[in-house]
Amino acid sequence: MSDWPVVSARRFETFVRWSTYAVVTTPIVTLLSGLFGSGLPVGEHLVTIIVATVLAVLLVVGNVLVSRRSVDIVVGQERRLPAAGVVAWAAVLVVTVAALLTIPAPATGVTVAAAVGSAAASLVPVLGARRTLALNAGIIALAIPFAALVGLPLLIVSVLIVSVGLWAGWSSVWTLRVLNELQSVHEDRAALALANERLRISRDLHDVFGRTLATIAVKSELSSELMRRGRVERAADEMAEVRRLAGEAGAEVRRVVRGELQTTWQAELDGAQSLLGSAGIQCMVTGDPVPAGAADALAWVVREGVTNMLRHSTATRVTIATAVEDGEAQLTITNDGAGTAPPGSADPNAGTGLRAMSERIRALGGRAETRRDGDWFLVDAVVPLTEGESP
């Protein structure tokens, strides 16, 4: 799975950080350009200029620290802004604005607006759209009384500078939030895909090796019985079959891991009859032909149902019955070993394989259940058919 959302989020986070730092450093830039490019007599206002410059530098440092912490909050690295730091930073802002207003330079109004706007932009990353709008409106309301001092055109320009800085910062952070959410979804999808793959492998290994090990157990027991009866050649044939099954187990593991495991209705039906016959259990197959759309799912039911029966019952007779009616394919596996299971054996209803089988059927919109009827144990499965497959 591609990791482009992760890379994009990290790159855009870097862009947001440095673009925010650039915005919040505008007070010192506008201050210096305004003071030294306006023809103001430096000698007469040297102390004021130095104080204002120092305050602007402190404000910029505070802006950078606050904006850094604000972006950290957005990306989940910090919980909150320190209250003492915010108070000190706000105090520096107030004193800086007061000092700038004492300088009779033509661009003082723009410098003040840049200072206020950059400070406000430092907080924007932790604000939503409504709070940013409220902050913008509050700054505009506070700026109106200065119209007589700096003039209406300059006031409008100053307000525009503040507003553009605020919303440029907000839009960048909003985009970063979206990318972070996309990254989180991407990671969740990857984790879910990994969990599903592990579940598939676990379920398929259970289904495949449950049947394989049950077959090996039956044939090994049969071989031992044949040896006790002196039928050496038949016992050797059964042991050769056991070796063949063991050899196929490795190939089955590889198919399971690669997701290439396939099963068919007829193959499972033939395998079930052969396995039950080797165990000395009578097996009768009856009913309607199974449509192709339901064959694979019901084949898994046959595999798990027969394997579960061999493990947990002492059945002597088994019936596999199918029916196709009312747009559904129905399968019922019955055995007469429910009431004669040895003490301490597991309840067939409690097997993880039967639960996995039920999950397979439910995923197709069908249903599967197990039940007892006296000495009989029944596995019922129903799979809905598409309109073209219905009889």
Coordinates of N, CA, C and O in Angstrom, one line a residue, residues 94-217:
V94 N 1.4 44.3 23.7 CA 0.7 45.5 24.1 C 1.8 46.7 24.2 O 1.6 47.8 23.7
V95 N 2.9 46.4 24.8 CA 3.9 47.4 25.0 C 4.5 47.8 23.6 O 4.8 48.9 23.4
T96 N 4.7 46.8 22.7 CA 5.3 47.1 21.4 C 4.3 48.0 20.6 O 4.8 49.0 20.0
V97 N 3.0 47.7 20.6 CA 2.1 48.6 19.9 C 2.1 50.0 20.5 O 2.1 51.0 19.8
A98 N 2.1 50.1 21.9 CA 2.2 51.4 22.5 C 3.4 52.2 22.1 O 3.4 53.4 21.8
A99 N 4.5 51.5 22.0 CA 5.8 52.1 21.6 C 5.8 52.6 20.2 O 6.2 53.7 19.8
L100 N 5.2 51.8 19.3 CA 5.1 52.1 17.9 C 4.3 53.3 17.7 O 4.5 54.2 16.8
L101 N 3.2 53.5 18.4 CA 2.3 54.6 18.2 C 2.9 55.9 18.7 O 2.3 57.0 18.3
T102 N 4.0 55.9 19.4 CA 4.6 57.1 19.8 C 5.6 57.6 18.7 O 6.1 58.7 18.8
I103 N 5.8 56.8 17.7 CA 6.8 57.2 16.6 C 6.0 57.9 15.5 O 5.1 57.2 14.9
P104 N 6.3 59.1 15.2 CA 5.5 59.8 14.1 C 6.0 59.5 12.7 O 6.4 60.4 12.0
A105 N 6.0 58.2 12.4 CA 6.4 57.8 11.1 C 5.2 57.6 10.2 O 4.2 57.1 10.7
P106 N 5.3 57.8 8.9 CA 4.1 57.6 8.0 C 3.6 56.2 8.0 O 2.4 56.0 7.8
A107 N 4.5 55.2 8.2 CA 4.0 53.8 8.1 C 3.8 53.2 9.4 O 3.7 52.0 9.5
T108 N 3.6 54.0 10.4 CA 3.4 53.5 11.8 C 2.1 52.6 11.9 O 2.1 51.5 12.5
G109 N 1.1 53.1 11.2 CA -0.2 52.3 11.2 C 0.0 51.0 10.6 O -0.5 50.0 11.2
V110 N 0.7 50.9 9.5 CA 0.9 49.6 8.9 C 1.7 48.7 9.7 O 1.5 47.5 9.9
T111 N 2.7 49.3 10.4 CA 3.6 48.5 11.3 C 2.8 47.9 12.5 O 3.0 46.8 12.8
V112 N 2.0 48.8 13.0 CA 1.1 48.3 14.1 C 0.2 47.2 13.7 O 0.0 46.1 14.3
A113 N -0.4 47.4 12.5 CA -1.3 46.3 12.0 C -0.5 45.0 11.7 O -1.0 43.9 12.0
A114 N 0.7 45.1 11.2 CA 1.5 43.9 11.0 C 1.8 43.2 12.3 O 1.8 42.0 12.4
A115 N 2.1 44.0 13.3 CA 2.5 43.4 14.6 C 1.3 42.7 15.2 O 1.4 41.5 15.6
V116 N 0.1 43.3 15.2 CA -1.1 42.7 15.7 C -1.5 41.5 14.8 O -1.8 40.4 15.4
G117 N -1.4 41.6 13.5 CA -1.8 40.5 12.7 C -0.9 39.3 12.8 O -1.4 38.2 12.8
S118 N 0.4 39.6 12.9 CA 1.3 38.5 13.0 C 1.1 37.7 14.4 O 1.2 36.5 14.5
A119 N 0.9 38.5 15.4 CA 0.6 37.9 16.7 C -0.6 37.1 16.7 O -0.7 35.9 17.2
A120 N -1.7 37.6 16.1 CA -2.9 36.9 16.0 C -2.7 35.6 15.1 O -3.3 34.5 15.4
A121 N -1.9 35.7 14.1 CA -1.7 34.5 13.2 C -1.0 33.4 14.0 O -1.1 32.3 13.6
S122 N -0.2 33.8 15.0 CA 0.5 32.8 15.8 C -0.5 31.8 16.5 O -0.2 30.7 16.8
L123 N -1.7 32.3 16.8 CA -2.7 31.5 17.5 C -3.7 30.8 16.6 O -4.4 29.9 17.0
V124 N -3.7 31.2 15.4 CA -4.7 30.7 14.4 C -4.6 29.2 14.3 O -5.7 28.5 14.2
P125 N -3.4 28.5 14.3 CA -3.4 27.0 14.2 C -4.3 26.3 15.2 O -4.8 25.2 14.9
V126 N -4.5 26.8 16.4 CA -5.3 26.1 17.4 C -6.8 26.6 17.4 O -7.6 26.2 18.2
L127 N -7.1 27.5 16.5 CA -8.5 28.0 16.4 C -9.3 27.4 15.3 O -8.7 27.1 14.2
G128 N -10.6 27.2 15.5 CA -11.4 26.8 14.4 C -11.8 28.0 13.5 O -11.4 29.1 13.8
A129 N -12.7 27.7 12.5 CA -13.1 28.8 11.6 C -13.9 29.9 12.4 O -13.7 31.1 12.1
R130 N -14.8 29.5 13.3 CA -15.6 30.5 14.0 C -14.8 31.4 14.9 O -14.9 32.6 15.0
R131 N -13.8 30.7 15.6 CA -13.0 31.5 16.5 C -12.0 32.5 15.7 O -11.7 33.6 16.2
T132 N -11.6 32.0 14.6 CA -10.7 32.8 13.7 C -11.5 34.0 13.2 O -11.0 35.2 13.2
L133 N -12.8 33.8 12.8 CA -13.6 34.8 12.4 C -13.9 35.8 13.5 O -13.9 37.1 13.3
A134 N -14.1 35.3 14.7 CA -14.4 36.2 15.8 C -13.1 37.0 16.2 O -13.2 38.2 16.5
L135 N -11.9 36.4 16.1 CA -10.7 37.1 16.3 C -10.5 38.2 15.3 O -10.1 39.3 15.6
N136 N -10.8 37.9 14.0 CA -10.6 38.9 12.9 C -11.6 40.1 13.2 O -11.2 41.2 13.0
A137 N -12.8 39.8 13.5 CA -13.8 40.8 13.8 C -13.4 41.7 15.0 O -13.6 42.9 15.0
G138 N -12.8 41.0 16.0 CA -12.4 41.8 17.2 C -11.3 42.7 16.9 O -11.2 43.9 17.3
I139 N -10.3 42.3 16.0 CA -9.2 43.1 15.6 C -9.7 44.3 14.8 O -9.2 45.5 15.0
I140 N -10.6 44.1 13.9 CA -11.2 45.2 13.1 C -11.9 46.2 14.0 O -11.8 47.4 13.9
A141 N -12.7 45.7 15.0 CA -13.4 46.6 15.9 C -12.4 47.4 16.7 O -12.6 48.6 17.0
L142 N -11.3 46.8 17.2 CA -10.3 47.6 17.9 C -9.5 48.6 17.0 O -9.0 49.6 17.5
A143 N -9.5 48.3 15.7 CA -8.8 49.2 14.8 C -9.6 50.5 14.4 O -9.0 51.5 14.0
I144 N -10.9 50.4 14.5 CA -11.7 51.5 14.1 C -11.4 52.8 14.8 O -11.3 53.9 14.1
P145 N -11.2 52.8 16.1 CA -10.8 54.1 16.7 C -9.6 54.8 16.2 O -9.4 56.0 16.4
F146 N -8.7 54.0 15.5 CA -7.5 54.6 15.0 C -7.6 55.3 13.6 O -6.6 55.7 13.0
A147 N -8.8 55.3 13.1 CA -9.1 55.8 11.8 C -8.7 57.3 11.7 O -8.1 57.8 10.7
A148 N -9.0 58.0 12.8 CA -8.7 59.4 12.8 C -7.2 59.7 12.9 O -6.7 60.7 12.5
L149 N -6.5 58.7 13.5 CA -5.1 58.9 13.7 C -4.3 58.6 12.5 O -3.3 59.3 12.1
V150 N -4.6 57.5 11.8 CA -3.8 57.1 10.6 C -4.5 57.3 9.3 O -3.9 57.2 8.2
G151 N -5.8 57.7 9.3 CA -6.5 57.9 8.1 C -7.2 56.6 7.6 O -6.7 55.5 7.8
L152 N -8.4 56.9 7.0 CA -9.2 55.7 6.6 C -8.5 54.8 5.6 O -8.6 53.6 5.7
P153 N -7.9 55.3 4.5 CA -7.2 54.4 3.5 C -6.2 53.5 4.2 O -6.1 52.3 3.9
L154 N -5.4 54.1 5.0 CA -4.3 53.3 5.7 C -4.9 52.3 6.6 O -4.4 51.2 6.8
L155 N -6.0 52.7 7.3 CA -6.7 51.8 8.2 C -7.2 50.6 7.4 O -7.1 49.4 7.8
I156 N -7.8 50.8 6.2 CA -8.3 49.7 5.4 C -7.2 48.8 5.0 O -7.3 47.6 5.0
V157 N -6.1 49.4 4.6 CA -4.9 48.6 4.2 C -4.4 47.8 5.3 O -4.1 46.6 5.2
S158 N -4.4 48.4 6.5 CA -3.9 47.6 7.7 C -4.8 46.5 8.0 O -4.4 45.4 8.4
V159 N -6.2 46.7 8.0 CA -7.1 45.7 8.3 C -7.0 44.5 7.3 O -7.1 43.4 7.6
L160 N -6.8 44.9 6.0 CA -6.6 43.9 5.0 C -5.4 43.0 5.2 O -5.4 41.8 5.1
I161 N -4.3 43.7 5.7 CA -3.1 42.9 6.0 C -3.3 41.9 7.1 O -2.9 40.8 7.0
V162 N -4.0 42.4 8.2 CA -4.3 41.5 9.3 C -5.2 40.3 8.8 O -4.9 39.2 9.1
S163 N -6.2 40.6 8.1 CA -7.2 39.6 7.6 C -6.6 38.6 6.7 O -6.8 37.4 6.9
V164 N -5.8 39.1 5.8 CA -5.1 38.1 4.9 C -4.1 37.2 5.6 O -4.1 36.0 5.4
G165 N -3.4 37.8 6.6 CA -2.5 37.0 7.4 C -3.2 35.9 8.2 O -2.8 34.7 8.2
L166 N -4.3 36.3 8.8 CA -5.1 35.4 9.6 C -5.6 34.2 8.8 O -5.5 33.0 9.1
W167 N -6.3 34.5 7.7 CA -7.0 33.5 6.9 C -6.0 32.7 6.1 O -6.3 31.5 5.8
A168 N -4.9 33.3 5.7 CA -3.9 32.5 5.0 C -3.3 31.4 5.9 O -3.1 30.2 5.6
G169 N -3.0 31.8 7.2 CA -2.6 30.9 8.2 C -3.6 29.8 8.5 O -3.3 28.6 8.6
W170 N -4.9 30.3 8.6 CA -6.0 29.3 8.9 C -6.1 28.3 7.8 O -6.3 27.1 8.1
S171 N -6.1 28.7 6.6 CA -6.3 27.8 5.5 C -5.2 26.8 5.4 O -5.4 25.6 5.1
S172 N -4.0 27.2 5.6 CA -2.9 26.3 5.6 C -3.0 25.2 6.7 O -2.8 24.0 6.4
V173 N -3.4 25.7 7.9 CA -3.5 24.7 9.0 C -4.7 23.8 8.7 O -4.7 22.6 9.1
W174 N -5.8 24.3 8.2 CA -6.9 23.5 7.9 C -6.5 22.4 6.9 O -6.9 21.2 7.0
T175 N -5.8 22.7 5.9 CA -5.3 21.7 4.9 C -4.4 20.7 5.6 O -4.5 19.5 5.3
L176 N -3.6 21.2 6.5 CA -2.7 20.2 7.3 C -3.6 19.3 8.1 O -3.3 18.1 8.2
R177 N -4.7 19.8 8.7 CA -5.6 18.9 9.5 C -6.2 17.8 8.6 O -6.3 16.7 9.0
V178 N -6.6 18.3 7.4 CA -7.2 17.3 6.5 C -6.2 16.2 6.1 O -6.5 15.0 6.0
L179 N -5.0 16.6 5.8 CA -3.9 15.7 5.4 C -3.6 14.7 6.6 O -3.4 13.5 6.4
N180 N -3.6 15.3 7.8 CA -3.4 14.4 9.0 C -4.5 13.4 9.2 O -4.2 12.3 9.5
E181 N -5.7 13.8 8.9 CA -6.8 12.9 9.0 C -6.7 11.8 7.9 O -7.0 10.7 8.2
L182 N -6.3 12.3 6.7 CA -6.1 11.3 5.7 C -5.0 10.3 6.0 O -5.1 9.1 5.7
Q183 N -3.9 10.8 6.6 CA -2.9 9.9 7.0 C -3.4 9.0 8.1 O -3.0 7.8 8.1
S184 N -4.2 9.4 9.0 CA -4.7 8.6 10.1 C -5.6 7.5 9.5 O -5.5 6.3 9.8
V185 N -6.5 7.9 8.5 CA -7.3 6.9 7.8 C -6.5 5.9 7.1 O -6.7 4.7 7.1
H186 N -5.4 6.4 6.4 CA -4.5 5.5 5.7 C -3.9 4.5 6.6 O -3.8 3.3 6.3
E187 N -3.4 4.9 7.8 CA -2.8 4.0 8.7 C -3.8 3.0 9.3 O -3.5 1.8 9.5
D188 N -5.0 3.5 9.5 CA -6.1 2.6 10.0 C -6.4 1.5 9.0 O -6.6 0.4 9.3
R189 N -6.5 2.0 7.7 CA -6.8 1.0 6.6 C -5.7 0.0 6.5 O -5.9 -1.2 6.3
A190 N -4.4 0.4 6.7 CA -3.3 -0.5 6.6 C -3.4 -1.5 7.7 O -3.1 -2.7 7.6
A191 N -3.7 -1.0 9.0 CA -3.8 -1.9 10.1 C -4.9 -2.9 10.0 O -4.8 -4.1 10.3
L192 N -6.0 -2.4 9.4 CA -7.2 -3.2 9.2 C -6.9 -4.3 8.2 O -7.3 -5.5 8.3
A193 N -6.2 -3.9 7.1 CA -5.9 -4.8 6.0 C -5.0 -5.9 6.6 O -5.1 -7.1 6.2
L194 N -4.0 -5.5 7.4 CA -3.1 -6.5 8.0 C -3.9 -7.4 8.9 O -3.6 -8.6 8.9
A195 N -4.8 -6.9 9.7 CA -5.6 -7.7 10.6 C -6.5 -8.7 9.8 O -6.6 -9.9 10.2
N196 N -7.1 -8.2 8.8 CA -7.9 -9.1 7.9 C -7.1 -10.2 7.3 O -7.5 -11.3 7.1
E197 N -5.9 -9.8 6.8 CA -5.0 -10.8 6.2 C -4.6 -11.9 7.2 O -4.6 -13.1 6.9
R198 N -4.3 -11.5 8.4 CA -3.9 -12.4 9.5 C -5.1 -13.3 9.8 O -5.0 -14.5 10.0
L199 N -6.3 -12.7 9.8 CA -7.5 -13.5 10.1 C -7.8 -14.5 9.0 O -8.1 -15.6 9.2
R200 N -7.6 -14.0 7.7 CA -7.8 -15.0 6.6 C -6.8 -16.1 6.7 O -7.2 -17.3 6.5
I201 N -5.5 -15.8 6.9 CA -4.5 -16.9 7.0 C -4.9 -17.9 8.1 O -4.8 -19.1 7.9
S202 N -5.2 -17.3 9.3 CA -5.6 -18.2 10.4 C -6.8 -19.0 10.1 O -6.8 -20.2 10.4
R203 N -7.8 -18.4 9.5 CA -9.0 -19.2 9.2 C -8.7 -20.3 8.1 O -9.2 -21.4 8.3
D204 N -8.0 -19.9 7.1 CA -7.7 -20.9 6.0 C -6.8 -22.0 6.5 O -7.0 -23.1 6.1
L205 N -5.8 -21.6 7.4 CA -5.0 -22.7 7.9 C -5.8 -23.7 8.8 O -5.6 -24.9 8.7
H206 N -6.7 -23.1 9.5 CA -7.6 -23.9 10.4 C -8.4 -24.9 9.5 O -8.5 -26.1 9.7
D207 N -9.0 -24.3 8.4 CA -9.9 -25.1 7.6 C -9.1 -26.1 6.8 O -9.6 -27.3 6.7
V208 N -8.0 -25.7 6.3 CA -7.2 -26.7 5.5 C -6.6 -27.8 6.3 O -6.7 -29.0 6.1
F209 N -5.9 -27.4 7.4 CA -5.2 -28.4 8.2 C -6.1 -29.1 9.1 O -5.7 -30.2 9.5
G210 N -7.2 -28.6 9.4 CA -8.2 -29.4 10.2 C -8.6 -30.6 9.4 O -8.6 -31.7 9.9
R211 N -8.9 -30.4 8.1 CA -9.2 -31.5 7.2 C -8.0 -32.4 7.0 O -8.1 -33.7 7.1
T212 N -6.9 -31.8 6.7 CA -5.7 -32.7 6.4 C -5.3 -33.5 7.7 O -5.0 -34.7 7.5
L213 N -5.2 -32.9 8.8 CA -4.8 -33.6 10.0 C -5.9 -34.7 10.4 O -5.5 -35.8 10.9
A214 N -7.2 -34.3 10.2 CA -8.2 -35.3 10.5 C -8.0 -36.5 9.5 O -8.2 -37.7 10.0
T215 N -7.7 -36.3 8.3 CA -7.5 -37.4 7.3 C -6.3 -38.2 7.7 O -6.3 -39.5 7.7
I216 N -5.2 -37.5 8.1 CA -4.0 -38.3 8.5 C -4.3 -39.1 9.7 O -3.8 -40.3 9.8
A217 N -5.0 -38.6 10.7 CA -5.4 -39.3 11.9 C -6.2 -40.6 11.6 O -5.9 -41.7 12.1

